[in-house]
């Protein structure tokens, strides 16, 4: 009965195959995205690499982490108030990091809206459950409308126009999504979308951000119109964190012996903010389905983030890149059943703010050895 109901509630999609998917492009756009595992040269290097205004390039990468994104917001606010926050030449975001990335890209003038978004209780609006049969058998547990309304309210036509102007100056804004059909990570050149001049650029920009921030199962995936040759269809895109916790360099680039060398004459400073804990944390797990699944998912997220960080660190060491990483290193109570709890978001915001303000935030290499003691109930995790 459940299988039959699920089939009835799932909307039909236009069928397409792997060969078509491999050559697909977004309808009306060109050179705005690439697969992270692709090898060889970038689609259009001038549109993807930052313009060399000085000998130094500053790159900010922000990870996924749901409500933990408030940690990045605290870091950015304190960095602005210290007065030494650089104008980043490249900003990338995954999942909650994708929500923050456009404002982080535009600079300190946009700190206040970010603080309001992540500490003002606005995120509580995202928890809008569908009625039970639809939630269990449909596209997701939560409705997409509140998330879309929030993105449309914060990423307006004016904001996207400002991003387009910065892209034309040579700065780059990148966001990661998961193509669920192809099981591949997609890097989107958001500045190129914004600067395309197309009337549907704003809608695509918002769709990509929503897709990257749509936690699988919690929020529905986003369908993006694509074409290959004369065939039109829709790709299914979801949380970028499903394929990589952070977006630093394309994995295909790092693995390619020809492209795997950072261009000479470009000194790179890389700052990575992980909106989660990376260290193991003991927690006696309840022996029930939900608790075991949640605990296993938490372990998977940490393992994935560590692997991505180690690959980036190794690449940085080989190419003389200045590597800095920060993560949530203090245990903060968090309930899976209350994913956008305002008290939690304010706590991690204060943590990020304090560590940046007192100069203890950055580490020069990934460190995962410290074990955190459990001081919270078994149904809570971070």
Steps between C-alpha positions, in 0.01 A plus 500: 500500500783746589684422176185556296426827679857621454478431127174688474630804688831528311461730196608369160828624351623505142727199451860555389819294510865533607631603156252784485579600857875518427451767232213692659496876546253729672245634254610843376833511688858403416824466702326539835577161654734204496521155659744491790646169381564622144862498381674731257472876467224710651207573266609864466799586717448876493146456633601256774840612631515834683662799334849560636471846658797436729740217572265360769167326459271451801263203487221444756330157502204429729367151565158355561365452850139619512444725799876484562535759224457756778863417589618645165281805551657566841848466349420743219346759733797498738741505206330813367514669840871418534555695181727247324244297306618479138289550191488138391589430139320164517216398730346153494212349693342161553152449649462757782829645378330565166238714678775706664736520202326777294499744793851399608608566141350850503685592818457642847210726404284186486593363843187625675249317277703180551500546877124560496445194282706264718432633850166681479278194502413535131629149425221355718265587213665226294350226716168453322401133491282362224202289606617151601432285186646767271803547727580131523426403140546827312806710415604598856402538863497880489338729248727693263291818501648655820859442381422643156324801653801567724747476210286723279475754783879516555632441148318771312558628149709785646724262696555278195580810290771596751644148477503534121695827528761335724527206261579741216781641715654153513371361831339154511205355696458121486232267637482120507194284437449126464359377170301210644435345159872482410634471857752773421602825668419810294689828548293803402660830400245724668658825381479379140130423551443844651693674221334307217245773435224244458154579642491160672844543664350599836279190507789266415724671757238448770429142388868402529526648851181323607620172351836517677327573832230232462596224744392171337177368644450811710441735204398402146758495221491773235428422135709705256416510130779366280553392144733288293469541126127531435395311813351697787473357852543588866799416717448434870736701725528488877729572797860552392604339828388163364807492275751718687497680833706789358585644160863597466649373172330268250600144588565428133740794492692384808530147358597606146883506457470773235254727679595408856747787546386839626589768240838665561506863607179465700560479875189347654371543856230243570258539793263208567216524753341167594155550655522178697727314739777288353617325815354170625240534774395212722125468542313191625253449215148372559430169325217616277472568128494879512790535746722252316431664162568847641823389668623324185420806290691722741803270471475502121490879484809531720690236303412669171613841627828357626575334168428819307718702735789255479488502118502881499777517760716260300442704184580821689826360635613395151413835344614748765146605592447660842247273671273608788206301639247564777224278638262477795729361769270535801209269572171689468169324584297427185179305437439323170129551557552879515743559208481881495495571872564870561692446826737257327557740210571788735742285701710397199484857368650624827763226483612599150495869593705451818766280342552740211504799735760350734719358223457129583290402198735386224707183490773437246414135441201271554497354853249228588653333805335684787208303647198687634324360806125449487306737723163484327214253457529216248240643265716810454788521258710750312 
